Amino acid sequence: MSNREELLEETPPEALRAFLVRELADDPDLERRFHSFLDTSDLDVYELRAEIESRYGYRTAPNFTEYEERAESYIEKGRYRDAATIYRAIFEAMRDHLHEFDPHRGGFEHDETFQDAIASYATSIRDANLPNEQKRTYIEYCFDQWLDEHEEGGFPQYFREALWELCTTEDDYRYWQSLLRDRLDERLDSQRIYGEQYDDDSDAWRRDDLTTPASEDELLDGYTETVWLRGYVELLDRLDERAELGAILNRHYPASRHLCLRYARLLADEGAREAAITVAEYGADAFSGSDTVELREFLTDQYEEIDTDAFQETMIDLFVERTDWTYYDRLTAATPDDEWKQVVDTIVERLDSRWDADTIVEIYLREERIEDAFETVRSARDLDLFEAHIDQLGEHDPAAYFDAYRRAIKKAAADASRRKYYRQVAEHLQTIQTLGRDRRFENLVSFLREEYSNRPAFLDELEKAGF
């Protein structure tokens, strides 16, 4: 018997009771944990779910606030599992009705409540601080929901996030891993998963050709299997099981961009940079567009010290695609001064002068190429672009800026056919007059009033704007 147990054994019950009453009164957090320890839920999730479902009408949802407030009141009392029961009843009842509510017609709030209920379910169980043996029921429930949602084309990501939320200890992760491994074993034999690269008795994966994956007939080709394997890889990562991790990634990295990126990073961490680059380049080429951003960012880190041309090319592509100025700043820092103008010109050439004119102007202003910035604004003939840069470019050459802006306003007025477009023209008159309300400006206003004197709505908007 430990000293702590001996002390409790020797202490009279009334003294223990007095101590608990005093400490619980002084420490609300301790009181909540004490309630959680004693929590034995008397709520029935199936009865609650039926009650909620009965309140659905034709394209009308129940008021979930009363259930959410009830759950919150249980949380305040430390009855976390009762709260979790309510949240489970909410999202289980909602799941069969999600298709009835179009997110584009006011149904977004319904979908958001569904997502929040799943997240709150997981948080409630996490905050209950249950021992692993008691938490396993909840882990297995979320795990089954995750698998079912994948099979049925539902919302597996919400339950995946819930699993990561409620699993907090190594025992939790290992239990989740065991559930997933059992499912993988049902679908895939061990030879297909590992080949000759790994067995349970090994503390390292066998390195042959680092960049040649499993043969085509052994690669995973099903979406569900790939997602399961990705989940398993993430758990191996969390548990730092690098031998099994390396063996799986070596064989199956072509199955998804996630596996590809994780394998490239593992190889880089272990000093195999050339193989890491080969794997990442495969992924950047095999998968599409924005899905490969992280792979290309990884490649820039590898290229920066060993391949200047590849580094520049990849960074330029990333900036042009995403207009993220951190890429631009990094390019600036890494490029010699005598090469920088050529890099800038390359970026501008790859941007669309029509749709990316604002980005091009921003580049020229950063580089203090004012004439190029002005020419871009003038060529774009975009009123909003004229307005956005009037302070910087208007000060540079007020007369030239006024002339270009005036032509754009006159064209907009000629094209306008509704009051909202008339109002926009009037608003731009208010902007252009900041360059000087002189004879040129008064002539512009007079021209518009005379030219469109047969448009009462236009004249009304000019009057409202003070013209």
Coordinates of C-alpha atoms in Angstrom, one line a residue:
M1 CA 0.0 0.0 0.0
S2 CA 1.4 3.4 -0.9
N3 CA 1.8 6.2 1.6
R4 CA -1.1 8.1 -0.1
E5 CA -3.4 5.1 0.3
E6 CA -2.3 4.6 3.9
L7 CA -3.1 8.3 4.6
L8 CA -6.5 8.0 3.1
E9 CA -7.2 4.7 5.0
E10 CA -6.3 6.4 8.4
T11 CA -8.3 9.6 7.8
P12 CA -11.8 9.6 9.3
P13 CA -14.6 9.9 6.7
E14 CA -15.9 13.1 8.2
A15 CA -12.5 14.7 7.9
L16 CA -12.3 13.7 4.2
R17 CA -15.8 15.0 3.6
A18 CA -14.9 18.4 5.3
F19 CA -11.7 18.6 3.2
L20 CA -13.6 17.9 0.0
V21 CA -16.4 20.4 0.7
R22 CA -13.8 23.1 1.4
E23 CA -11.6 22.4 -1.6
L24 CA -14.4 22.0 -4.1
A25 CA -15.9 25.3 -2.9
D26 CA -12.6 27.1 -3.5
D27 CA -11.7 25.5 -6.8
P28 CA -14.4 25.4 -9.5
D29 CA -12.1 23.5 -11.9
L30 CA -11.6 20.8 -9.3
E31 CA -15.3 20.7 -8.7
R32 CA -15.9 20.1 -12.5
R33 CA -13.3 17.4 -12.5
F34 CA -14.9 15.7 -9.5
H35 CA -18.4 15.8 -11.2
S36 CA -16.8 14.3 -14.3
F37 CA -15.2 11.5 -12.2
L38 CA -18.7 10.7 -10.8
D39 CA -20.5 11.3 -14.1
T40 CA -22.8 8.4 -15.0
S41 CA -25.0 9.5 -17.8
D42 CA -28.7 8.8 -17.5
L43 CA -29.5 10.3 -20.9
D44 CA -30.6 8.1 -23.8
V45 CA -29.1 9.2 -27.1
Y46 CA -31.7 7.3 -29.1
E47 CA -34.6 9.0 -27.3
L48 CA -33.0 12.4 -27.7
R49 CA -32.3 11.8 -31.4
A50 CA -36.0 10.7 -32.0
E51 CA -37.2 13.8 -30.2
I52 CA -35.1 16.1 -32.4
E53 CA -36.0 14.3 -35.6
S54 CA -39.7 14.7 -34.7
R55 CA -39.3 18.5 -34.8
Y56 CA -38.2 18.6 -38.4
G57 CA -40.8 19.9 -40.9
Y58 CA -40.8 20.3 -44.6
R59 CA -37.5 22.2 -45.2
T60 CA -37.7 23.5 -41.6
A61 CA -35.2 22.5 -38.9
P62 CA -35.7 22.4 -35.1
N63 CA -34.4 25.2 -32.9
F64 CA -31.2 23.6 -31.7
T65 CA -30.4 26.4 -29.2
E66 CA -32.3 24.7 -26.4
Y67 CA -30.3 21.5 -26.8
E68 CA -27.0 23.4 -27.1
E69 CA -27.8 25.4 -23.9
R70 CA -28.7 22.2 -22.1
A71 CA -25.4 20.7 -23.1
E72 CA -23.5 23.8 -22.0
S73 CA -25.3 23.6 -18.6
Y74 CA -24.1 20.0 -18.2
I75 CA -20.5 21.1 -19.1
E76 CA -20.6 23.8 -16.4
K77 CA -21.6 21.1 -13.9
G78 CA -18.8 18.8 -15.1
R79 CA -21.2 16.4 -16.6
Y80 CA -19.2 16.1 -19.9
R81 CA -20.6 12.8 -21.0
D82 CA -24.1 14.0 -20.7
A83 CA -23.2 17.0 -22.9
A84 CA -21.6 14.6 -25.4
T85 CA -24.7 12.6 -25.5
I86 CA -26.8 15.7 -26.4
Y87 CA -24.3 16.7 -29.1
R88 CA -24.3 13.2 -30.6
A89 CA -28.1 13.2 -30.7
I90 CA -28.0 16.6 -32.5
F91 CA -25.6 15.6 -35.3
E92 CA -27.1 12.1 -35.7
A93 CA -30.6 13.6 -36.1
M94 CA -29.3 16.2 -38.5
R95 CA -27.3 13.9 -40.7
D96 CA -30.3 12.4 -42.5
H97 CA -31.7 15.9 -43.2
L98 CA -28.6 17.7 -44.6
H99 CA -29.6 17.1 -48.2
E100 CA -32.9 19.1 -47.5
F101 CA -31.1 22.3 -46.9
D102 CA -29.2 24.0 -49.8
P103 CA -26.2 26.0 -48.4
H104 CA -26.8 28.6 -51.1
R105 CA -30.4 29.2 -49.9
G106 CA -29.9 29.7 -46.3
G107 CA -28.9 26.2 -45.4
F108 CA -25.4 27.0 -44.5
E109 CA -26.3 27.6 -40.8
H110 CA -27.8 24.1 -40.6
D111 CA -24.6 22.6 -42.0
E112 CA -22.5 24.7 -39.6
T113 CA -24.6 23.5 -36.6
F114 CA -23.9 19.9 -37.7
Q115 CA -20.2 20.5 -37.9
D116 CA -20.2 22.3 -34.5
A117 CA -22.1 19.5 -32.8
I118 CA -19.4 17.0 -33.9
A119 CA -16.6 19.2 -32.7
S120 CA -18.4 19.9 -29.4
Y121 CA -18.9 16.1 -28.9
A122 CA -15.2 15.5 -29.2
T123 CA -14.3 18.5 -27.0
S124 CA -16.6 17.3 -24.3
I125 CA -15.0 13.9 -24.1
R126 CA -11.5 15.4 -24.2
D127 CA -12.4 17.7 -21.3
A128 CA -13.8 14.8 -19.3
N129 CA -10.3 13.6 -18.8
L130 CA -11.4 10.0 -19.0
P131 CA -8.9 7.2 -18.6
N132 CA -8.1 5.4 -21.8
E133 CA -10.3 2.3 -20.9
Q134 CA -13.4 4.6 -20.7
K135 CA -12.5 6.8 -23.6
R136 CA -12.1 3.8 -26.0
T137 CA -15.9 3.7 -26.5
Y138 CA -15.9 7.2 -27.8
I139 CA -12.8 6.7 -29.9
E140 CA -14.3 3.7 -31.5
Y141 CA -17.6 5.5 -32.1
C142 CA -15.9 8.4 -33.9
F143 CA -13.7 6.0 -35.8
D144 CA -16.7 4.0 -37.1
Q145 CA -18.4 7.3 -38.1
W146 CA -15.3 8.3 -40.0
L147 CA -15.2 5.1 -41.9
D148 CA -18.9 5.1 -42.6
E149 CA -18.9 8.7 -43.9
H150 CA -16.1 7.7 -46.3
E151 CA -18.0 4.7 -47.6
E152 CA -21.2 6.7 -48.0
G153 CA -19.7 9.9 -49.4
G154 CA -20.6 12.1 -46.4
F155 CA -18.5 14.3 -44.2
P156 CA -15.6 12.2 -43.0
Q157 CA -13.3 15.2 -42.4
Y158 CA -15.5 16.3 -39.4
F159 CA -15.0 12.9 -37.6
R160 CA -11.4 12.8 -38.5
E161 CA -10.9 16.2 -36.8
A162 CA -13.0 14.8 -33.9
L163 CA -10.6 11.9 -33.5
W164 CA -7.6 14.2 -33.3
E165 CA -9.4 16.3 -30.8
L166 CA -10.4 13.6 -28.3
C167 CA -7.3 11.5 -28.6
T168 CA -4.7 13.1 -26.2
T169 CA -2.4 10.3 -24.9
E170 CA -0.2 7.7 -26.5
D171 CA -2.7 5.0 -25.4
D172 CA -5.5 6.8 -27.2
Y173 CA -3.5 7.1 -30.4
R174 CA -2.4 3.4 -30.2
Y175 CA -6.0 2.3 -29.7
W176 CA -7.0 4.3 -32.8
Q177 CA -4.1 2.8 -34.6
S178 CA -5.2 -0.7 -33.7
L179 CA -8.7 -0.1 -35.0
L180 CA -7.4 1.3 -38.3
R181 CA -4.8 -1.5 -38.7
D182 CA -7.5 -4.1 -38.3
R183 CA -9.5 -2.4 -41.1
L184 CA -6.5 -2.2 -43.3
D185 CA -5.8 -5.8 -42.7
E186 CA -9.3 -6.7 -43.8
R187 CA -8.8 -4.9 -47.1
L188 CA -5.1 -5.3 -47.8
D189 CA -2.7 -8.1 -47.0
S190 CA 0.6 -7.3 -45.3
Q191 CA 2.7 -8.0 -48.4
R192 CA 0.8 -5.4 -50.4
I193 CA 1.3 -2.8 -47.7
Y194 CA 5.0 -3.4 -46.9
G195 CA 6.4 -5.7 -49.5
E196 CA 9.9 -6.7 -48.4
Q197 CA 10.6 -3.3 -46.8
Y198 CA 9.4 -4.0 -43.2
D199 CA 8.2 -6.6 -40.8
D200 CA 7.0 -6.4 -37.2
D201 CA 10.4 -7.6 -35.8
S202 CA 12.3 -4.9 -37.6
D203 CA 13.4 -1.6 -36.1
A204 CA 14.3 -0.1 -39.5
W205 CA 12.9 -0.2 -43.0
R206 CA 14.9 -1.9 -45.7
R207 CA 16.3 0.8 -48.1
D208 CA 16.7 -0.4 -51.6
D209 CA 15.8 2.0 -54.3
L210 CA 14.4 5.0 -52.4
T211 CA 12.3 6.4 -55.2
T212 CA 10.9 3.3 -56.9
P213 CA 7.4 2.5 -55.4
A214 CA 5.5 -0.7 -55.4
S215 CA 4.6 -2.3 -58.7
E216 CA 1.5 -1.0 -60.5
D217 CA -0.7 -3.9 -59.5
E218 CA 0.3 -3.5 -55.8
L219 CA -0.3 0.3 -55.6
L220 CA -3.4 1.4 -53.9
D221 CA -6.0 2.5 -56.4
G222 CA -9.1 3.0 -54.3
Y223 CA -9.9 6.4 -52.7
T224 CA -11.1 4.8 -49.4
E225 CA -8.0 2.6 -49.1
T226 CA -5.7 5.6 -49.8
V227 CA -7.5 7.8 -47.2
W228 CA -7.2 5.0 -44.6
L229 CA -3.5 4.5 -45.3
R230 CA -3.0 8.3 -45.0
G231 CA -4.7 8.2 -41.6
Y232 CA -2.5 5.3 -40.6
V233 CA 0.6 7.2 -41.7
E234 CA -0.4 10.3 -39.7
L235 CA -0.7 8.1 -36.6
L236 CA 2.7 6.5 -37.2
D237 CA 4.0 10.0 -37.4
R238 CA 2.4 11.0 -34.1
L239 CA 3.8 7.9 -32.4
D240 CA 7.2 8.3 -34.1
E241 CA 7.1 4.8 -35.6
R242 CA 9.7 5.7 -38.3
A243 CA 10.5 2.2 -39.4
E244 CA 7.0 1.3 -40.3
L245 CA 6.4 4.8 -41.6
G246 CA 9.3 4.7 -44.0
A247 CA 8.4 1.3 -45.4
I248 CA 4.8 2.3 -46.2
L249 CA 5.8 5.6 -47.7
N250 CA 8.5 4.0 -49.8
R251 CA 6.0 1.8 -51.5
H252 CA 2.9 4.0 -51.6
Y253 CA 4.0 7.6 -52.0
P254 CA 2.4 7.9 -55.5
A255 CA -1.1 7.2 -54.0
S256 CA -1.6 10.8 -52.8
R257 CA 0.1 14.2 -52.6
H258 CA 0.0 13.8 -48.8
L259 CA 1.9 10.6 -48.8
C260 CA 4.3 12.0 -51.4
L261 CA 5.0 15.1 -49.3
R262 CA 5.5 13.2 -46.1
Y263 CA 7.9 10.7 -47.8
A264 CA 9.9 13.6 -49.3
R265 CA 10.2 15.2 -45.9
L266 CA 11.3 12.0 -44.3
L267 CA 14.0 11.4 -46.9
A268 CA 15.2 15.0 -46.4
D269 CA 15.3 14.6 -42.6
E270 CA 17.4 11.5 -43.1
G271 CA 19.9 13.2 -45.4
A272 CA 18.7 11.7 -48.7
R273 CA 18.2 15.1 -50.4
E274 CA 18.5 13.8 -54.0
A275 CA 15.9 11.1 -53.4
A276 CA 13.6 13.6 -51.6
I277 CA 13.7 16.0 -54.6
T278 CA 12.9 13.2 -57.0
V279 CA 9.9 12.2 -54.9
A280 CA 8.6 15.7 -54.5
E281 CA 9.1 16.5 -58.2
Y282 CA 7.1 13.4 -59.0
G283 CA 4.3 14.6 -56.8
A284 CA 4.4 18.2 -58.2
D285 CA 4.1 16.7 -61.7
A286 CA 1.6 14.0 -61.0
F287 CA -1.0 15.9 -59.0
S288 CA -2.8 19.1 -60.0
G289 CA -2.4 22.8 -59.5
S290 CA -3.1 24.2 -56.0
D291 CA -3.0 20.7 -54.5
T292 CA 0.8 20.7 -55.0
V293 CA 1.6 24.0 -53.3
E294 CA 3.2 22.3 -50.3
L295 CA 5.2 20.0 -52.5
R296 CA 6.5 22.9 -54.5
E297 CA 7.3 24.9 -51.3
F298 CA 9.3 21.9 -50.1
L299 CA 11.2 21.8 -53.4
T300 CA 12.1 25.5 -53.1
D301 CA 13.7 24.7 -49.7
Q302 CA 15.7 22.0 -51.4
Y303 CA 16.6 23.9 -54.5
E304 CA 17.7 27.1 -52.8
E305 CA 21.2 26.0 -52.0
I306 CA 21.9 23.7 -55.0
D307 CA 19.9 24.8 -58.1
T308 CA 19.3 28.5 -58.5
D309 CA 17.4 28.2 -61.7
A310 CA 15.0 25.6 -60.4
F311 CA 14.5 27.7 -57.2
Q312 CA 13.6 30.8 -59.2
E313 CA 11.4 29.0 -61.6
T314 CA 9.4 27.3 -58.8
M315 CA 9.1 30.5 -56.8
I316 CA 7.9 32.5 -59.8
D317 CA 5.3 29.9 -60.6
L318 CA 4.0 29.9 -56.9
F319 CA 3.8 33.7 -56.9
V320 CA 2.0 34.0 -60.2
E321 CA -0.4 31.3 -59.2
R322 CA -1.2 32.5 -55.6
T323 CA -0.1 36.2 -55.5
D324 CA 1.4 35.5 -52.1
W325 CA 4.0 38.3 -51.4
T326 CA 6.1 36.1 -49.1
Y327 CA 7.2 34.3 -52.3
Y328 CA 8.1 37.6 -53.9
D329 CA 10.0 38.8 -50.9
R330 CA 11.9 35.5 -50.7
L331 CA 12.8 35.7 -54.4
T332 CA 14.0 39.3 -53.8
A333 CA 16.3 38.2 -51.0
A334 CA 17.7 35.3 -52.9
T335 CA 18.3 36.9 -56.3
P336 CA 21.5 39.0 -57.1
D337 CA 20.8 42.6 -57.8
D338 CA 22.0 42.4 -61.4
E339 CA 19.5 39.6 -62.2
W340 CA 16.5 41.0 -60.4
K341 CA 15.0 43.2 -63.2
Q342 CA 14.9 40.2 -65.4
V343 CA 13.1 38.1 -62.7
V344 CA 10.6 40.9 -62.3
D345 CA 10.0 41.1 -66.0
T346 CA 9.5 37.3 -66.2
I347 CA 6.9 37.5 -63.4
V348 CA 5.0 40.4 -65.2
E349 CA 5.0 38.5 -68.5
R350 CA 3.4 35.4 -66.8
L351 CA 0.7 37.4 -65.1
D352 CA -2.4 38.2 -67.1
S353 CA -2.4 41.9 -67.9
R354 CA -6.2 42.0 -67.9
W355 CA -7.0 40.0 -64.8
D356 CA -3.8 40.6 -62.8
A357 CA -3.3 44.3 -63.5
D358 CA -3.6 45.3 -59.8
T359 CA -0.8 42.8 -59.0
I360 CA 1.4 44.1 -61.8
V361 CA 0.9 47.7 -60.6
E362 CA 1.8 46.7 -57.1
I363 CA 5.0 45.1 -58.4
Y364 CA 6.0 48.2 -60.3
L365 CA 5.3 50.4 -57.3
R366 CA 7.4 48.2 -55.1
E367 CA 10.2 48.4 -57.7
E368 CA 9.7 52.2 -58.0
R369 CA 9.0 51.7 -61.8
I370 CA 6.4 54.5 -61.7
E371 CA 6.1 54.9 -65.5
D372 CA 5.5 51.2 -65.9
A373 CA 2.9 51.3 -63.2
F374 CA 1.1 54.3 -64.8
E375 CA 1.1 52.6 -68.2
T376 CA -0.4 49.5 -66.7
V377 CA -3.2 51.4 -65.1
R378 CA -3.9 53.4 -68.3
S379 CA -3.9 50.2 -70.5
A380 CA -6.2 48.4 -68.1
R381 CA -8.9 51.1 -68.3
D382 CA -10.3 49.9 -65.0
L383 CA -12.0 52.6 -63.0
D384 CA -11.3 50.9 -59.7
L385 CA -7.6 50.6 -60.6
F386 CA -7.5 54.4 -61.3
E387 CA -9.2 55.0 -58.0
A388 CA -6.9 52.7 -56.0
H389 CA -3.7 54.3 -57.2
I390 CA -4.7 57.9 -57.6
D391 CA -2.6 59.0 -54.6
Q392 CA 0.7 57.4 -55.7
L393 CA 0.4 57.8 -59.5
G394 CA -1.7 60.9 -59.6
E395 CA 1.0 62.9 -57.7
H396 CA 3.6 61.6 -60.2
D397 CA 1.9 63.3 -63.2
P398 CA -1.5 64.8 -62.3
A399 CA -2.3 66.0 -65.8
A400 CA -1.5 62.7 -67.6
Y401 CA -3.4 60.7 -64.8
F402 CA -6.4 63.0 -65.1
D403 CA -6.5 62.5 -68.9
A404 CA -6.4 58.8 -68.7
Y405 CA -8.9 58.6 -65.8
R406 CA -11.2 61.0 -67.7
R407 CA -11.3 58.8 -70.8
A408 CA -12.1 55.8 -68.6
I409 CA -15.0 57.7 -66.9
K410 CA -16.4 58.8 -70.2
K411 CA -16.4 55.3 -71.5
A412 CA -18.1 54.0 -68.4
A413 CA -20.7 56.6 -68.7
A414 CA -21.4 55.7 -72.3
D415 CA -21.7 52.0 -71.4
A416 CA -23.9 52.6 -68.3
S417 CA -27.5 51.6 -68.5
R418 CA -28.7 51.3 -64.9
R419 CA -28.8 53.5 -61.9
K420 CA -26.1 51.6 -60.0
Y421 CA -23.7 52.2 -62.9
Y422 CA -24.6 55.9 -63.0
R423 CA -23.9 56.0 -59.3
Q424 CA -20.4 54.5 -59.9
V425 CA -19.6 57.1 -62.5
A426 CA -20.6 59.9 -60.0
E427 CA -18.4 58.3 -57.3
H428 CA -15.4 58.3 -59.7
L429 CA -16.1 62.0 -60.5
Q430 CA -15.7 62.6 -56.7
T431 CA -12.4 60.7 -56.8
I432 CA -10.9 62.4 -59.9
Q433 CA -11.7 65.9 -58.6
T434 CA -9.0 65.3 -55.9
L435 CA -6.5 65.9 -58.7
G436 CA -7.9 69.5 -59.0
R437 CA -11.3 70.9 -59.6
D438 CA -10.2 73.1 -62.4
R439 CA -11.5 73.9 -65.9
R440 CA -10.7 70.4 -67.2
F441 CA -12.8 68.9 -64.4
E442 CA -15.7 71.3 -64.9
N443 CA -15.6 70.6 -68.7
L444 CA -15.9 66.9 -67.9
V445 CA -18.9 67.3 -65.7
S446 CA -20.6 69.7 -68.3
F447 CA -19.9 67.1 -71.0
L448 CA -21.6 64.3 -69.1
R449 CA -24.6 66.4 -68.1
E450 CA -25.1 67.6 -71.7
E451 CA -24.3 64.2 -73.4
Y452 CA -26.7 62.3 -71.2
S453 CA -29.4 64.9 -70.6
N454 CA -32.0 62.3 -71.7
R455 CA -31.1 60.1 -68.7
P456 CA -32.9 61.5 -65.7
A457 CA -31.6 58.8 -63.4
F458 CA -28.0 59.7 -64.4
L459 CA -28.6 63.4 -63.8
D460 CA -30.1 62.5 -60.4
E461 CA -27.0 60.6 -59.3
L462 CA -24.8 63.5 -60.4
E463 CA -26.9 65.9 -58.4
K464 CA -26.7 63.6 -55.3
A465 CA -22.9 63.6 -55.7
G466 CA -22.7 67.4 -55.8
F467 CA -22.4 67.9 -59.6

